[in-house]
CSV table of C-alpha atoms in Angstrom, one decimal:
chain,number,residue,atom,x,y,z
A,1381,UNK,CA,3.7,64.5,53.5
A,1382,UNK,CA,-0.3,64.2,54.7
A,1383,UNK,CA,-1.3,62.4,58.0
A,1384,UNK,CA,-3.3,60.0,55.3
A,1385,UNK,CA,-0.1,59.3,53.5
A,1386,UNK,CA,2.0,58.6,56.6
A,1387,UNK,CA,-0.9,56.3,58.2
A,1388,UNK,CA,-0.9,54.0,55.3
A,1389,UNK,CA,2.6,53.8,55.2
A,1390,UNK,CA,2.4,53.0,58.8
A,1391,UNK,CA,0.0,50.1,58.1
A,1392,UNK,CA,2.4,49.1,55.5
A,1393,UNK,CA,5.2,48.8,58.4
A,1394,UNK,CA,2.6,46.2,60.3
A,1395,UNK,CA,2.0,44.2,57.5
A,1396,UNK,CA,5.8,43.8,55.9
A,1397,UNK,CA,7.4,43.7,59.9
A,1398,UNK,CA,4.8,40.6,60.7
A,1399,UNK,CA,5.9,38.7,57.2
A,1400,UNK,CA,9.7,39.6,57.9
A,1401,UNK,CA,9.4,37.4,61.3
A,1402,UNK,CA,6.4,35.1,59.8
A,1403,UNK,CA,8.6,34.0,56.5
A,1404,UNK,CA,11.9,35.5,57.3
A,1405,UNK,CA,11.3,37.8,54.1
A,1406,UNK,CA,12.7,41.4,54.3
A,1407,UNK,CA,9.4,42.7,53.1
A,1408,UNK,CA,10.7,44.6,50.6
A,1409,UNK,CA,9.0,43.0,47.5
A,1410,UNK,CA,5.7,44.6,49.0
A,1411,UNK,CA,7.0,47.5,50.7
A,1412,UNK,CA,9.0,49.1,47.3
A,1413,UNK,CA,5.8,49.2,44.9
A,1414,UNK,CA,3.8,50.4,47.5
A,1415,UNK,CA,6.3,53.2,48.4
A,1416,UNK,CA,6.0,54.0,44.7
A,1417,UNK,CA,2.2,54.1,45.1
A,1418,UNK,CA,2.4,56.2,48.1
A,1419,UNK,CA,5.3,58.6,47.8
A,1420,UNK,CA,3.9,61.6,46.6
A,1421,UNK,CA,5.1,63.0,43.1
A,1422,UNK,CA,5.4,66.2,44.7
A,1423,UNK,CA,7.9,65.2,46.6
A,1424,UNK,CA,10.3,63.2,44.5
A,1425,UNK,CA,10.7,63.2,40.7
A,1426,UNK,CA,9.1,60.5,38.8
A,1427,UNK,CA,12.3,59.4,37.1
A,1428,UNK,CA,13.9,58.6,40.2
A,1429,UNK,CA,10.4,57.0,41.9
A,1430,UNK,CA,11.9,53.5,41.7
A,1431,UNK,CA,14.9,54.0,43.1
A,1432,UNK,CA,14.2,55.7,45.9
A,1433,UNK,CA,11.0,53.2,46.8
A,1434,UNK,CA,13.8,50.0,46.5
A,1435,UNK,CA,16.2,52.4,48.3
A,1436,UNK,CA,14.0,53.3,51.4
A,1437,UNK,CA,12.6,49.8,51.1
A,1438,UNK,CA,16.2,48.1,52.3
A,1439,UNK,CA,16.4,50.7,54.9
A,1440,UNK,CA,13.6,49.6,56.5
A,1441,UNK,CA,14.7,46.5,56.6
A,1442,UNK,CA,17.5,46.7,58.3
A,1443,UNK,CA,15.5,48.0,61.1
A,1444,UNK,CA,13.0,44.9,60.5
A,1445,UNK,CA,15.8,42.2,60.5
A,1446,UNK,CA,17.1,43.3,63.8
A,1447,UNK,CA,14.1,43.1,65.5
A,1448,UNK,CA,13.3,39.7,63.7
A,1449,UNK,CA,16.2,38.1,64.1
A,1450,UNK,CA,16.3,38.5,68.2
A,1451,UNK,CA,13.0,37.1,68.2
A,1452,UNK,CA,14.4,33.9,66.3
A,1453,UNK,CA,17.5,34.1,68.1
A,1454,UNK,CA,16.0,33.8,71.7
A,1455,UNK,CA,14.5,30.3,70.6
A,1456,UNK,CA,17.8,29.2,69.2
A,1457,UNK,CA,16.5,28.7,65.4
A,1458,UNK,CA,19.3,31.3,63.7
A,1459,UNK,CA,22.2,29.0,62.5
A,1460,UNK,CA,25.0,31.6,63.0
A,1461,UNK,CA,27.9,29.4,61.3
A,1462,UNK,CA,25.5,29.7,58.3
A,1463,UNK,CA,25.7,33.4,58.9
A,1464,UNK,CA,29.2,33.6,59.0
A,1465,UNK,CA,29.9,31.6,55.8
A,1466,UNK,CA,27.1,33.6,53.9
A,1467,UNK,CA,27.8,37.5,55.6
A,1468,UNK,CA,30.8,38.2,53.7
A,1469,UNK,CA,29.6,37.6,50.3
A,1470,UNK,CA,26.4,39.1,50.8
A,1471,UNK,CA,28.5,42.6,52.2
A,1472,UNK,CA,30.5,42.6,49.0
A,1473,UNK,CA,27.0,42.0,46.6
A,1474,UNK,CA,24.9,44.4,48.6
A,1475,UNK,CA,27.0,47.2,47.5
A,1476,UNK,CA,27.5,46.0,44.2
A,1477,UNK,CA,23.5,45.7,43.9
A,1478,UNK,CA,23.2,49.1,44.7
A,1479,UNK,CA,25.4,50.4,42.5
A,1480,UNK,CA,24.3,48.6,38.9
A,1481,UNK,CA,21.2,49.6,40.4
A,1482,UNK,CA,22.0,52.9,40.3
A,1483,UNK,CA,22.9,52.5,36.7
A,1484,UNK,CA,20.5,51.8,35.3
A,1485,UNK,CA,17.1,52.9,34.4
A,1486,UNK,CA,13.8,52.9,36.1
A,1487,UNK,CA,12.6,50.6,33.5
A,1488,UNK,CA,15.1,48.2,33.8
A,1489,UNK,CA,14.8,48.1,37.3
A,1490,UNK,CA,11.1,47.0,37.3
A,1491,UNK,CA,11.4,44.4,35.0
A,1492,UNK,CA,14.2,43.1,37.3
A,1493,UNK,CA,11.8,43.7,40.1
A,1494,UNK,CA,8.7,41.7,38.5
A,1495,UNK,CA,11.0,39.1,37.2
A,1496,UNK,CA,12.1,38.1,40.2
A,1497,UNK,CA,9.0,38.5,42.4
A,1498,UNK,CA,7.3,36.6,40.1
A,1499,UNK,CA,9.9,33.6,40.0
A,1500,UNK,CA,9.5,33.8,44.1
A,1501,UNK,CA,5.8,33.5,43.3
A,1502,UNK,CA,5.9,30.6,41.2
A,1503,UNK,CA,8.7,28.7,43.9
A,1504,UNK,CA,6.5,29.3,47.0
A,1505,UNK,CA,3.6,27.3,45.2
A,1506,UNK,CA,5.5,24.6,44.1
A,1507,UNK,CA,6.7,24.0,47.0
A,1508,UNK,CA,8.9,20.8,46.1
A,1509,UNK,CA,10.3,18.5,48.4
A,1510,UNK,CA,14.4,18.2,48.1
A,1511,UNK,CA,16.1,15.3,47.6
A,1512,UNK,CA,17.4,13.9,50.9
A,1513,UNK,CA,20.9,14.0,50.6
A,1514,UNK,CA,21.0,17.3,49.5
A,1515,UNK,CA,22.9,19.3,51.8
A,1516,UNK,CA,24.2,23.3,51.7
A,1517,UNK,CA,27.8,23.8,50.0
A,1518,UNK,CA,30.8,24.3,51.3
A,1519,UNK,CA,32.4,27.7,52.5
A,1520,UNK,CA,33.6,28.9,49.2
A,1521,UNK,CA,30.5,28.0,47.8
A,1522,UNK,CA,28.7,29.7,50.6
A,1523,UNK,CA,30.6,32.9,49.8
A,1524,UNK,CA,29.7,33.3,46.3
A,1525,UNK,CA,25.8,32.3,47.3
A,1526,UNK,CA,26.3,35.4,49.6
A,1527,UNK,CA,27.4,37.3,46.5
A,1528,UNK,CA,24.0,36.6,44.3
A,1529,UNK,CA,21.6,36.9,47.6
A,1530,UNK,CA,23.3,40.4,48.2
A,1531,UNK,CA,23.6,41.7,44.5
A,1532,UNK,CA,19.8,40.5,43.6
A,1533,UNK,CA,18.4,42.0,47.5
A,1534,UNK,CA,19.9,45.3,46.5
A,1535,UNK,CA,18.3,45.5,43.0
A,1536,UNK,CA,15.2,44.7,44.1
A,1537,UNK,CA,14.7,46.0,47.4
A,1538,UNK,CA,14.7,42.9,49.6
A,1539,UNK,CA,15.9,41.2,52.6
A,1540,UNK,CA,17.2,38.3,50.6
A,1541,UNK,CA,14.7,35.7,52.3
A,1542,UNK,CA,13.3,35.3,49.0
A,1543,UNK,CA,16.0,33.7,47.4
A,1544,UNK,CA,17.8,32.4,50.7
A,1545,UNK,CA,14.8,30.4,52.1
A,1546,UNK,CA,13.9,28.4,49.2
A,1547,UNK,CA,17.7,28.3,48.6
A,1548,UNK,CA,18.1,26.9,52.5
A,1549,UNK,CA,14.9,24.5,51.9
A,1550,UNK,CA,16.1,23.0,49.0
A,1551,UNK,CA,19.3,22.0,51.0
A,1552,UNK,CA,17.1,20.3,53.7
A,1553,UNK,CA,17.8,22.7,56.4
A,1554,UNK,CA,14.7,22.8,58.6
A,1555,UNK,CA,12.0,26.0,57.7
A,1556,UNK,CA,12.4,27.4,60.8
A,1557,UNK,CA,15.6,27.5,60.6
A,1558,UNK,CA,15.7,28.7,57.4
A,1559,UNK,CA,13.5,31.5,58.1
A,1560,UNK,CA,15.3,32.6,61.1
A,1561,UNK,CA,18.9,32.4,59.3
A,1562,UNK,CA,17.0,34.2,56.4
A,1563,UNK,CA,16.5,37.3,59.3
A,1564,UNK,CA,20.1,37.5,60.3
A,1565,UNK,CA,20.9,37.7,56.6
A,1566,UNK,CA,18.4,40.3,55.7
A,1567,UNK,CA,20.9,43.1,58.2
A,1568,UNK,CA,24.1,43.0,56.0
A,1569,UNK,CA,22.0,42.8,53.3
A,1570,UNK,CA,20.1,46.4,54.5
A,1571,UNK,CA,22.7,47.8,56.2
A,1572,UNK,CA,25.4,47.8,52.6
A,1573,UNK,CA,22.7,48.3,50.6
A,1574,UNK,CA,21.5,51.1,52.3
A,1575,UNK,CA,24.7,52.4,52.0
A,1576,UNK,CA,25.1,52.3,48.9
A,1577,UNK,CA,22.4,53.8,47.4
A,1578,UNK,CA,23.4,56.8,49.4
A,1579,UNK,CA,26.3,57.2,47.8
A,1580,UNK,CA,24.6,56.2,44.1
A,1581,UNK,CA,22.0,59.0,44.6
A,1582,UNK,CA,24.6,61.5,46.6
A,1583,UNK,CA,25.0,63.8,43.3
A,1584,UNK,CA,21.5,62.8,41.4
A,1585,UNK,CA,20.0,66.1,40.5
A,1586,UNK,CA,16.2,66.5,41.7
A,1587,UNK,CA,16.4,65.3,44.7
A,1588,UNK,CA,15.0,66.8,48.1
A,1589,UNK,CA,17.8,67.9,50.0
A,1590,UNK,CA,18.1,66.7,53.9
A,1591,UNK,CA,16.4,66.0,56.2
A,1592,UNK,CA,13.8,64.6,53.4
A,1593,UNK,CA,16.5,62.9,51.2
A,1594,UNK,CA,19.6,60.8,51.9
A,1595,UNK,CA,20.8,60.0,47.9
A,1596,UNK,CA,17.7,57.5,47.3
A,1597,UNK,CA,16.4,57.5,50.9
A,1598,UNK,CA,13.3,59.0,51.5
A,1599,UNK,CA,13.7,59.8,55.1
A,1600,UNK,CA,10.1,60.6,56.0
A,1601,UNK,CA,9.2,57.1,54.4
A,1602,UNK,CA,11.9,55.3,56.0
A,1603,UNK,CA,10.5,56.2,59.6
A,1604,UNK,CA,6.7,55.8,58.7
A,1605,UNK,CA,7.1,52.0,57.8
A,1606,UNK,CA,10.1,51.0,60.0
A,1607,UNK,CA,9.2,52.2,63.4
A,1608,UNK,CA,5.5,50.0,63.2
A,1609,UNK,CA,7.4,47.1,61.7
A,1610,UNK,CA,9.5,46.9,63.9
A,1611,UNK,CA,7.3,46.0,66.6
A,1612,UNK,CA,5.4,43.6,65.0
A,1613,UNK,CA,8.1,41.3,63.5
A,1614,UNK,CA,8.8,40.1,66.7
A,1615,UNK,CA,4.9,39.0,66.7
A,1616,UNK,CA,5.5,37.1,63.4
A,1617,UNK,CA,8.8,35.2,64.9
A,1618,UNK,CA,6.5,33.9,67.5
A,1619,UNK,CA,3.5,32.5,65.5
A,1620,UNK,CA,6.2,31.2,62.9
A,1621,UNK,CA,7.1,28.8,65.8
A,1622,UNK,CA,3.8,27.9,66.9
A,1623,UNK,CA,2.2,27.2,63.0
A,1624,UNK,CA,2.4,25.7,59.8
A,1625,UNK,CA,3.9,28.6,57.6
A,1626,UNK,CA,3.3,26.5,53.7
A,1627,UNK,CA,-0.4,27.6,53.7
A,1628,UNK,CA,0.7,31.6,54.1
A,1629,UNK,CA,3.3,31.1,51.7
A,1630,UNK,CA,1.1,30.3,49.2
A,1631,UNK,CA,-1.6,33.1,50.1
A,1632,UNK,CA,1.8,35.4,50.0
A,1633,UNK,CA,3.0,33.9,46.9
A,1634,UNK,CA,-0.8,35.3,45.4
A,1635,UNK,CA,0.1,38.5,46.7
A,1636,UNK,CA,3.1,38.1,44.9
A,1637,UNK,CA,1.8,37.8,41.9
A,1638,UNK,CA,0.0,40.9,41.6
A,1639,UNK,CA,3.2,42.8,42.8
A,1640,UNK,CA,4.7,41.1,39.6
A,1641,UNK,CA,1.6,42.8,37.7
A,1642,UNK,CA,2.2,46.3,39.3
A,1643,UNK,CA,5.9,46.4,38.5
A,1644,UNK,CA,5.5,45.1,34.4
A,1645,UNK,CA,3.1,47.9,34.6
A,1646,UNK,CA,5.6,50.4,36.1
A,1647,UNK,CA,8.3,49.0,33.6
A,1648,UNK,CA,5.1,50.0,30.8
A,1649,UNK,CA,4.5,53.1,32.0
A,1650,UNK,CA,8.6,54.0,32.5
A,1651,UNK,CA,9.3,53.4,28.5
């Protein structure tokens, strides 16, 4: 892989680590299409370009949580019972993600990818206010919002912060809040994920063998984007404390849309 290839992927890692502790977003909506932009064909197949980008995205990530979510932690803003309630659903839906995911075709995959990007889009400029005696459901009802956060993360290649902060919004918990309990999320999310596109893309033929491939992860990749954003998303955390994040959300939810663009064209271009 060339030094100019690495570099970018390394300013990639700054930009997606300072978001992931800015807006409690894994990142992965902008790391995985430009993974697909930066991978080189050369190196992996371009059947299998999509998978691997959403693969090596949620690996990332689950170095990027980590580091998020001990910033947020050490200011008390992570609501652990939240956690707890949400974790096992979200371990059981990870895996599941990955899985379909590994099912079906790069195509598909896209259009789930731009679909959902550009829904996030469309819900960070709204920007409603919730009704006040809306509150976050029970434990049962928790567990089976873990299941969808971890099933949609997977597919797409994302911490989960951009269903579960809206989600956590709309039932009046506080942003900061929700953007920190979004972080401790975006781990299980990474970690079963990861996991199990691993063992989706064990037996796929074309692949680089190790050390370059792990199944779907792209292991020169993986290191290029998570070692910088590592140490910046505990720069993110901090400002996220300090400043009104609804103004960046909406300059994200622009850069959203173009993402949503990029992957219709992908889906276009995989037909």
């Amino acid at each position: 892989m060339a030094i100019t290839t690495i570099g970018l992927m390394a300013l990639l890692g700054c930009f997606t680590g300072f978001l992931a502790g800015l807006l409690g977003i894994g990142g992965g909506m902008i790391i995985t299409p430009f993974l697909i932009m930066l991978i080189p064909s050369s190196l992996i197949p371009h059947d299998h370009i999509v998978h691997v980008a959403i693969a090596t995205s949620l690996a990332t990530i689950a170095f990027t949580s980590l580091s998020s979510v001990r910033a947020h932690h050490k200011r008390g803003a992570v609501l652990w019972n939240v956690v707890a309630s949400v974790a096992p659903g979200i371990l059981i839906g990870a895996v599941l993600g990955a899985q379909i995911a590994g099912w079906l075709s790069a195509f598909c995959i896209s259009i789930v990818f731009a679909v959902f990007v550009g829904f996030s889009a469309i819900k960070m400029f709204m920007n409603k206010s919730p009704r006040p005696d809306r509150n976050l459901p029970g434990t049962i009802g928790k567990f089976f919002m873990g299941i969808a956060i971890g099933v949609l993360s997977a597919l797409v290649g994302a911490g989960g912060g951009f269903i579960s902060v809206p989600l956590m919004v709309w039932c009046n918990v506080k942003m900061q809040n929700a953007v920190a309990t979004s972080a401790a999320f975006g781990f299980p999310i990474a970690l079963f994920g990861t996991i199990g596109y691993i063992i989706s893309g064990w037996n796929v033929q074309d692949l680089p063998p190790w050390p370059i491939d792990l199944g779907y992860i792209c292991i020169p990749a993986l290191f290029a984007v998570a070692i910088p954003s590592v140490l910046l998303a505990p720069v993110g955390a901090k400002i996220a404390h300090s400043i009104d994040t609804k103004p960046l959300k909406k300059v994200f939810a622009c850069l959203l849309f173009f993402v949503c663009i990029y992957m219709l064209r992908q889906a276009y271009l995989a037909m």
